């Protein structure tokens, strides 16, 4: 079964440094998402992306965050200047369609980001 | 806006016993409802979903859930659990139109012991 793959599985970064988290969505999917889960807390929506544009973003997704689909396969989340509170598990998800569709979101295994 | 409440942070149960994990939601519009499971060091895997139609939905691994609109609930059940069901279970909702941003509950850890 096709999978969403995320790299790296664990990223350790110094505070203030830039970090890029990478995701390869399922190949025929058109809608892409990033979520994060701070240790011990709920999974929170960050951003959704369709047709090379952000379609929705949460309050968490401030100017320090950006997303990009640099080629036909990768979907990246960049944090420009990391803060301690950015430490979390970041999940990428993709779906074939949305809205009236029956297709659910498929999640990757996540990247654990640790800010020192 | 939508919100999800999972009242039980942890549910211990013995193997082969039945289990119910509770989920209540709040929304001013109709919603789609989902249960996801997260095994240790893995991502979120869809167990089942309710979009419309029959209020009893069956998912993978013998799980089922019942949508109750009047009680705004979507409780997850399994008649007989296995050790391998030990995991974190998340209830989630999304709007039925537009982009399917998922709003998650805080999760329930199911601990199955022999």
PDB file of C-alpha atoms in Angstrom:
ATOM      1  CA  UNK A   1       0.000   0.000   0.000  1.00  0.00           C
ATOM      2  CA  UNK A   2       1.347   3.468  -0.863  1.00  0.00           C
ATOM      3  CA  UNK A   3       2.733   5.415   2.071  1.00  0.00           C
ATOM      4  CA  UNK A   4       3.564   8.953   3.063  1.00  0.00           C
ATOM      5  CA  UNK A   5       7.258   9.058   3.901  1.00  0.00           C
ATOM      6  CA  UNK A   6       8.962  11.627   6.101  1.00  0.00           C
ATOM      7  CA  UNK A   7      12.630  12.371   6.589  1.00  0.00           C
ATOM      8  CA  UNK A   8      14.473  12.575   8.840  1.00  0.00           C
ATOM      9  CA  UNK A   9      12.820  10.553  11.579  1.00  0.00           C
ATOM     10  CA  UNK A  10      14.600  12.660  14.210  1.00  0.00           C
ATOM     11  CA  UNK A  11      16.126  16.112  13.816  1.00  0.00           C
ATOM     12  CA  UNK A  12      18.151  17.858  16.491  1.00  0.00           C
ATOM     13  CA  UNK A  13      18.777  21.558  15.919  1.00  0.00           C
ATOM     14  CA  UNK A  14      20.191  24.475  17.866  1.00  0.00           C
ATOM     15  CA  UNK A  15      17.755  27.229  18.778  1.00  0.00           C
ATOM     16  CA  UNK A  16      17.739  29.971  16.150  1.00  0.00           C
ATOM     17  CA  UNK A  17      18.761  27.668  13.332  1.00  0.00           C
ATOM     18  CA  UNK A  18      16.670  26.952  10.276  1.00  0.00           C
ATOM     19  CA  UNK A  19      15.255  23.476   9.798  1.00  0.00           C
ATOM     20  CA  UNK A  20      13.560  21.815   6.843  1.00  0.00           C
ATOM     21  CA  UNK A  21      11.340  18.798   7.320  1.00  0.00           C
ATOM     22  CA  UNK A  22      10.701  16.720   4.248  1.00  0.00           C
ATOM     23  CA  UNK A  23       7.741  14.673   3.141  1.00  0.00           C
ATOM     24  CA  UNK A  24       6.941  12.597   0.097  1.00  0.00           C
ATOM     25  CA  UNK A  25       3.147  12.344  -0.186  1.00  0.00           C
ATOM     26  CA  UNK A  26       1.370   9.504  -1.934  1.00  0.00           C
ATOM     27  CA  UNK A  27       1.904  10.004  -5.632  1.00  0.00           C
ATOM     28  CA  UNK A  28      -1.649  10.637  -6.870  1.00  0.00           C
ATOM     29  CA  UNK A  29      -2.639  12.794  -3.912  1.00  0.00           C
ATOM     30  CA  UNK A  30      -3.333  16.472  -4.435  1.00  0.00           C
ATOM     31  CA  UNK A  31      -3.916  17.832  -0.920  1.00  0.00           C
ATOM     32  CA  UNK A  32      -1.122  18.114   1.596  1.00  0.00           C
ATOM     33  CA  UNK A  33      -1.062  18.915   5.286  1.00  0.00           C
ATOM     34  CA  UNK A  34       1.296  19.449   8.185  1.00  0.00           C
ATOM     35  CA  UNK A  35       0.336  18.758  11.778  1.00  0.00           C
ATOM     36  CA  UNK A  36       2.365  18.807  14.940  1.00  0.00           C
ATOM     37  CA  UNK A  37       2.132  17.080  18.289  1.00  0.00           C
ATOM     38  CA  UNK A  38       3.941  18.551  21.271  1.00  0.00           C
ATOM     39  CA  UNK A  39       4.852  15.810  23.724  1.00  0.00           C
ATOM     40  CA  UNK A  40       1.829  14.865  25.793  1.00  0.00           C
ATOM     41  CA  UNK A  41      -0.535  17.142  23.882  1.00  0.00           C
ATOM     42  CA  UNK A  42      -3.029  16.741  21.060  1.00  0.00           C
ATOM     43  CA  UNK A  43      -2.231  16.644  17.372  1.00  0.00           C
ATOM     44  CA  UNK A  44      -2.672  20.183  15.989  1.00  0.00           C
ATOM     45  CA  UNK A  45      -3.268  21.343  12.444  1.00  0.00           C
ATOM     46  CA  UNK A  46      -0.629  23.659  11.019  1.00  0.00           C
ATOM     47  CA  UNK A  47      -1.307  24.168   7.330  1.00  0.00           C
ATOM     48  CA  UNK A  48      -2.985  22.725   4.258  1.00  0.00           C
ATOM     49  CA  UNK A  49      -1.675  23.106   0.719  1.00  0.00           C
ATOM     50  CA  UNK A  50      -3.268  22.610  -2.666  1.00  0.00           C
ATOM     51  CA  UNK A  51      -2.368  23.651  -6.192  1.00  0.00           C
ATOM     52  CA  UNK A  52       0.885  25.216  -5.013  1.00  0.00           C
ATOM     53  CA  UNK A  53      -0.864  27.471  -2.550  1.00  0.00           C
ATOM     54  CA  UNK A  54      -1.627  27.487   1.134  1.00  0.00           C
ATOM     55  CA  UNK A  55      -5.363  26.854   1.460  1.00  0.00           C
ATOM     56  CA  UNK A  56      -5.615  27.232   5.226  1.00  0.00           C
ATOM     57  CA  UNK A  57      -3.250  27.824   8.114  1.00  0.00           C
ATOM     58  CA  UNK A  58      -3.601  27.881  11.866  1.00  0.00           C
ATOM     59  CA  UNK A  59      -2.545  30.526  14.364  1.00  0.00           C
ATOM     60  CA  UNK A  60       0.547  28.425  15.058  1.00  0.00           C
ATOM     61  CA  UNK A  61       1.717  28.824  11.467  1.00  0.00           C
ATOM     62  CA  UNK A  62       3.293  32.260  11.807  1.00  0.00           C
ATOM     63  CA  UNK A  63       5.893  34.016   9.665  1.00  0.00           C
ATOM     64  CA  UNK A  64       8.609  31.659  10.885  1.00  0.00           C
ATOM     65  CA  UNK A  65       6.950  28.788   9.039  1.00  0.00           C
ATOM     66  CA  UNK A  66       6.729  28.175   5.318  1.00  0.00           C
ATOM     67  CA  UNK A  67       5.779  25.272   3.072  1.00  0.00           C
ATOM     68  CA  UNK A  68       6.858  24.426  -0.409  1.00  0.00           C
ATOM     69  CA  UNK A  69       6.420  21.783  -3.043  1.00  0.00           C
ATOM     70  CA  UNK A  70       9.742  22.235  -4.816  1.00  0.00           C
ATOM     71  CA  UNK A  71       9.194  19.446  -7.316  1.00  0.00           C
ATOM     72  CA  UNK A  72       6.566  16.899  -8.242  1.00  0.00           C
ATOM     73  CA  UNK A  73       7.153  14.665  -5.264  1.00  0.00           C
ATOM     74  CA  UNK A  74       8.407  16.499  -2.176  1.00  0.00           C
ATOM     75  CA  UNK A  75       6.482  18.680   0.266  1.00  0.00           C
ATOM     76  CA  UNK A  76       8.573  20.571   2.795  1.00  0.00           C
ATOM     77  CA  UNK A  77       8.018  22.478   6.013  1.00  0.00           C
ATOM     78  CA  UNK A  78      10.620  25.096   6.861  1.00  0.00           C
ATOM     79  CA  UNK A  79      11.031  26.755  10.216  1.00  0.00           C
ATOM     80  CA  UNK A  80      13.188  29.808   9.707  1.00  0.00           C
ATOM     81  CA  UNK A  81      14.495  30.475  13.214  1.00  0.00           C
ATOM     82  CA  UNK A  82      13.639  27.673  15.592  1.00  0.00           C
ATOM     83  CA  UNK A  83      12.516  28.220  19.159  1.00  0.00           C
ATOM     84  CA  UNK A  84      12.507  25.812  22.069  1.00  0.00           C
ATOM     85  CA  UNK A  85       8.718  25.566  21.848  1.00  0.00           C
ATOM     86  CA  UNK A  86       8.978  24.243  18.293  1.00  0.00           C
ATOM     87  CA  UNK A  87      10.124  20.922  19.736  1.00  0.00           C
ATOM     88  CA  UNK A  88       7.444  18.461  18.706  1.00  0.00           C
ATOM     89  CA  UNK A  89       6.579  15.574  16.432  1.00  0.00           C
ATOM     90  CA  UNK A  90       5.668  16.906  12.994  1.00  0.00           C
ATOM     91  CA  UNK A  91       3.342  14.846  10.814  1.00  0.00           C
ATOM     92  CA  UNK A  92       2.815  15.197   7.111  1.00  0.00           C
ATOM     93  CA  UNK A  93      -0.442  13.974   5.573  1.00  0.00           C
ATOM     94  CA  UNK A  94      -1.916  13.801   2.114  1.00  0.00           C
ATOM     95  CA  UNK A  95      -5.304  13.043   0.637  1.00  0.00           C
ATOM     96  CA  UNK A  96      -6.568  12.279  -2.820  1.00  0.00           C
ATOM     97  CA  UNK A  97      -9.443  14.713  -2.701  1.00  0.00           C
ATOM     98  CA  UNK A  98     -11.264  16.646  -0.032  1.00  0.00           C
ATOM     99  CA  UNK A  99     -14.659  18.048   0.688  1.00  0.00           C
ATOM    100  CA  UNK A 100     -17.298  15.682  -0.598  1.00  0.00           C
ATOM    101  CA  UNK A 101     -14.837  12.922  -1.164  1.00  0.00           C
ATOM    102  CA  UNK A 102     -14.662   9.766   0.899  1.00  0.00           C
ATOM    103  CA  UNK A 103     -10.880   9.839   0.829  1.00  0.00           C
ATOM    104  CA  UNK A 104      -9.235  10.244   4.230  1.00  0.00           C
ATOM    105  CA  UNK A 105      -5.883  11.777   5.058  1.00  0.00           C
ATOM    106  CA  UNK A 106      -2.924   9.397   5.113  1.00  0.00           C
ATOM    107  CA  UNK A 107      -0.205  10.223   7.622  1.00  0.00           C
ATOM    108  CA  UNK A 108       3.534   9.678   7.649  1.00  0.00           C
ATOM    109  CA  UNK A 109       5.409   8.326  10.652  1.00  0.00           C
ATOM    110  CA  UNK A 110       6.480  11.819  11.667  1.00  0.00           C
ATOM    111  CA  UNK A 111       9.704  13.721  12.284  1.00  0.00           C
ATOM    112  CA  UNK A 112      10.647  14.303  15.877  1.00  0.00           C
ATOM    113  CA  UNK A 113      12.167  17.783  16.084  1.00  0.00           C
ATOM    114  CA  UNK A 114      14.256  18.554  19.149  1.00  0.00           C
ATOM    115  CA  UNK A 115      15.437  22.130  19.674  1.00  0.00           C
ATOM    116  CA  UNK A 116      18.387  22.582  22.026  1.00  0.00           C
TER     117      UNK A 116
ATOM    118  CA  UNK B   1     -15.296  25.916  15.042  1.00  0.00           C
ATOM    119  CA  UNK B   2     -15.103  22.265  15.958  1.00  0.00           C
ATOM    120  CA  UNK B   3     -13.694  20.649  19.095  1.00  0.00           C
ATOM    121  CA  UNK B   4     -13.258  17.088  20.300  1.00  0.00           C
ATOM    122  CA  UNK B   5     -13.226  15.767  23.850  1.00  0.00           C
ATOM    123  CA  UNK B   6     -11.806  12.404  24.805  1.00  0.00           C
ATOM    124  CA  UNK B   7     -12.612  12.063  28.466  1.00  0.00           C
ATOM    125  CA  UNK B   8     -10.331   9.128  29.228  1.00  0.00           C
ATOM    126  CA  UNK B   9      -6.616   9.723  28.933  1.00  0.00           C
ATOM    127  CA  UNK B  10      -5.876   6.071  29.653  1.00  0.00           C
ATOM    128  CA  UNK B  11      -7.976   2.906  29.601  1.00  0.00           C
ATOM    129  CA  UNK B  12      -6.495  -0.289  31.063  1.00  0.00           C
ATOM    130  CA  UNK B  13      -8.189  -3.521  30.056  1.00  0.00           C
ATOM    131  CA  UNK B  14      -7.451  -7.231  30.135  1.00  0.00           C
ATOM    132  CA  UNK B  15      -6.953  -9.214  26.968  1.00  0.00           C
ATOM    133  CA  UNK B  16     -10.178 -10.580  25.420  1.00  0.00           C
ATOM    134  CA  UNK B  17     -12.312  -8.101  27.376  1.00  0.00           C
ATOM    135  CA  UNK B  18     -14.544  -5.574  25.598  1.00  0.00           C
ATOM    136  CA  UNK B  19     -13.558  -1.938  25.462  1.00  0.00           C
ATOM    137  CA  UNK B  20     -15.196   1.403  24.721  1.00  0.00           C
ATOM    138  CA  UNK B  21     -13.222   4.584  24.119  1.00  0.00           C
ATOM    139  CA  UNK B  22     -15.325   7.686  24.431  1.00  0.00           C
ATOM    140  CA  UNK B  23     -15.396  10.668  22.100  1.00  0.00           C
ATOM    141  CA  UNK B  24     -17.657  13.698  22.166  1.00  0.00           C
ATOM    142  CA  UNK B  25     -17.529  16.556  19.718  1.00  0.00           C
ATOM    143  CA  UNK B  26     -18.823  20.072  19.409  1.00  0.00           C
ATOM    144  CA  UNK B  27     -19.662  21.756  16.134  1.00  0.00           C
ATOM    145  CA  UNK B  28     -22.134  24.305  14.799  1.00  0.00           C
ATOM    146  CA  UNK B  29     -22.215  22.470  11.452  1.00  0.00           C
ATOM    147  CA  UNK B  30     -22.365  18.855  10.438  1.00  0.00           C
ATOM    148  CA  UNK B  31     -19.051  17.041  10.551  1.00  0.00           C
ATOM    149  CA  UNK B  32     -17.192  14.016   9.375  1.00  0.00           C
ATOM    150  CA  UNK B  33     -15.847  11.860  12.211  1.00  0.00           C
ATOM    151  CA  UNK B  34     -12.734   9.704  12.355  1.00  0.00           C
ATOM    152  CA  UNK B  35     -10.813   7.435  14.669  1.00  0.00           C
ATOM    153  CA  UNK B  36      -7.063   7.126  14.162  1.00  0.00           C
ATOM    154  CA  UNK B  37      -4.648   4.785  15.950  1.00  0.00           C
ATOM    155  CA  UNK B  38      -1.008   5.512  16.699  1.00  0.00           C
ATOM    156  CA  UNK B  39       1.265   2.593  17.544  1.00  0.00           C
ATOM    157  CA  UNK B  40       4.568   3.403  19.258  1.00  0.00           C
ATOM    158  CA  UNK B  41       6.983   5.278  17.013  1.00  0.00           C
ATOM    159  CA  UNK B  42       4.557   5.232  14.121  1.00  0.00           C
ATOM    160  CA  UNK B  43       2.250   7.670  12.386  1.00  0.00           C
ATOM    161  CA  UNK B  44      -1.510   7.901  12.535  1.00  0.00           C
ATOM    162  CA  UNK B  45      -3.457   5.113  10.871  1.00  0.00           C
ATOM    163  CA  UNK B  46      -7.123   5.462  10.019  1.00  0.00           C
ATOM    164  CA  UNK B  47      -9.297   2.969  11.906  1.00  0.00           C
ATOM    165  CA  UNK B  48     -12.698   4.069  10.624  1.00  0.00           C
ATOM    166  CA  UNK B  49     -14.715   7.048   9.486  1.00  0.00           C
ATOM    167  CA  UNK B  50     -18.278   8.314   9.547  1.00  0.00           C
ATOM    168  CA  UNK B  51     -19.345  10.506   6.660  1.00  0.00           C
ATOM    169  CA  UNK B  52     -23.069   9.853   6.370  1.00  0.00           C
ATOM    170  CA  UNK B  53     -25.603   7.025   6.279  1.00  0.00           C
ATOM    171  CA  UNK B  54     -25.618   4.204   8.793  1.00  0.00           C
ATOM    172  CA  UNK B  55     -24.638   5.415  12.228  1.00  0.00           C
ATOM    173  CA  UNK B  56     -22.735   2.206  12.988  1.00  0.00           C
ATOM    174  CA  UNK B  57     -19.464   2.067  11.136  1.00  0.00           C
ATOM    175  CA  UNK B  58     -17.016  -0.795  11.073  1.00  0.00           C
ATOM    176  CA  UNK B  59     -13.298  -0.360  10.694  1.00  0.00           C
ATOM    177  CA  UNK B  60     -10.123  -2.352  10.607  1.00  0.00           C
ATOM    178  CA  UNK B  61      -8.896  -4.725  13.302  1.00  0.00           C
ATOM    179  CA  UNK B  62     -12.434  -5.482  14.540  1.00  0.00           C
ATOM    180  CA  UNK B  63     -13.196  -1.964  15.755  1.00  0.00           C
ATOM    181  CA  UNK B  64     -16.529  -0.236  15.280  1.00  0.00           C
ATOM    182  CA  UNK B  65     -17.996   3.107  16.267  1.00  0.00           C
ATOM    183  CA  UNK B  66     -21.467   4.533  16.564  1.00  0.00           C
ATOM    184  CA  UNK B  67     -22.408   8.073  15.656  1.00  0.00           C
ATOM    185  CA  UNK B  68     -24.994   9.563  17.975  1.00  0.00           C
ATOM    186  CA  UNK B  69     -26.069  12.982  16.770  1.00  0.00           C
ATOM    187  CA  UNK B  70     -28.284  13.817  19.741  1.00  0.00           C
ATOM    188  CA  UNK B  71     -25.454  13.101  22.174  1.00  0.00           C
ATOM    189  CA  UNK B  72     -22.755  14.417  19.809  1.00  0.00           C
ATOM    190  CA  UNK B  73     -20.750  11.287  20.433  1.00  0.00           C
ATOM    191  CA  UNK B  74     -18.722   8.852  18.376  1.00  0.00           C
ATOM    192  CA  UNK B  75     -17.561   6.156  20.777  1.00  0.00           C
ATOM    193  CA  UNK B  76     -15.163   3.456  19.615  1.00  0.00           C
ATOM    194  CA  UNK B  77     -15.758  -0.169  20.630  1.00  0.00           C
ATOM    195  CA  UNK B  78     -14.201  -3.566  20.277  1.00  0.00           C
ATOM    196  CA  UNK B  79     -15.832  -6.708  21.698  1.00  0.00           C
ATOM    197  CA  UNK B  80     -12.565  -8.501  22.485  1.00  0.00           C
ATOM    198  CA  UNK B  81      -9.184  -6.772  22.593  1.00  0.00           C
ATOM    199  CA  UNK B  82      -5.729  -8.208  21.937  1.00  0.00           C
ATOM    200  CA  UNK B  83      -2.363  -7.279  23.382  1.00  0.00           C
ATOM    201  CA  UNK B  84      -1.525  -5.838  19.969  1.00  0.00           C
ATOM    202  CA  UNK B  85      -4.309  -3.250  20.350  1.00  0.00           C
ATOM    203  CA  UNK B  86      -2.186  -1.391  22.884  1.00  0.00           C
ATOM    204  CA  UNK B  87      -1.779   2.045  21.315  1.00  0.00           C
ATOM    205  CA  UNK B  88      -2.944   5.653  21.416  1.00  0.00           C
ATOM    206  CA  UNK B  89      -6.364   6.279  19.874  1.00  0.00           C
ATOM    207  CA  UNK B  90      -7.382   9.668  18.535  1.00  0.00           C
ATOM    208  CA  UNK B  91     -10.855  10.858  17.670  1.00  0.00           C
ATOM    209  CA  UNK B  92     -11.026  13.614  15.054  1.00  0.00           C
ATOM    210  CA  UNK B  93     -13.582  15.705  13.195  1.00  0.00           C
ATOM    211  CA  UNK B  94     -13.503  17.698  10.008  1.00  0.00           C
ATOM    212  CA  UNK B  95     -15.855  19.921   8.091  1.00  0.00           C
ATOM    213  CA  UNK B  96     -17.772  18.086   5.362  1.00  0.00           C
ATOM    214  CA  UNK B  97     -16.861  20.662   2.736  1.00  0.00           C
ATOM    215  CA  UNK B  98     -13.727  22.453   1.741  1.00  0.00           C
ATOM    216  CA  UNK B  99     -10.364  21.265   2.894  1.00  0.00           C
ATOM    217  CA  UNK B 100     -10.457  18.499   5.454  1.00  0.00           C
ATOM    218  CA  UNK B 101      -8.526  20.090   8.284  1.00  0.00           C
ATOM    219  CA  UNK B 102      -8.683  17.529  11.063  1.00  0.00           C
ATOM    220  CA  UNK B 103      -9.377  18.636  14.629  1.00  0.00           C
ATOM    221  CA  UNK B 104      -8.132  16.013  17.062  1.00  0.00           C
ATOM    222  CA  UNK B 105      -8.954  15.077  20.609  1.00  0.00           C
ATOM    223  CA  UNK B 106      -6.230  14.642  23.190  1.00  0.00           C
ATOM    224  CA  UNK B 107      -6.085  10.896  22.682  1.00  0.00           C
ATOM    225  CA  UNK B 108      -6.773   7.827  24.799  1.00  0.00           C
ATOM    226  CA  UNK B 109      -4.050   5.353  25.598  1.00  0.00           C
ATOM    227  CA  UNK B 110      -5.399   1.807  25.519  1.00  0.00           C
ATOM    228  CA  UNK B 111      -3.328  -0.544  27.658  1.00  0.00           C
ATOM    229  CA  UNK B 112      -4.122  -4.218  27.146  1.00  0.00           C
ATOM    230  CA  UNK B 113      -2.606  -6.633  29.625  1.00  0.00           C
ATOM    231  CA  UNK B 114      -2.648 -10.444  29.735  1.00  0.00           C
TER     232      UNK B 114
END
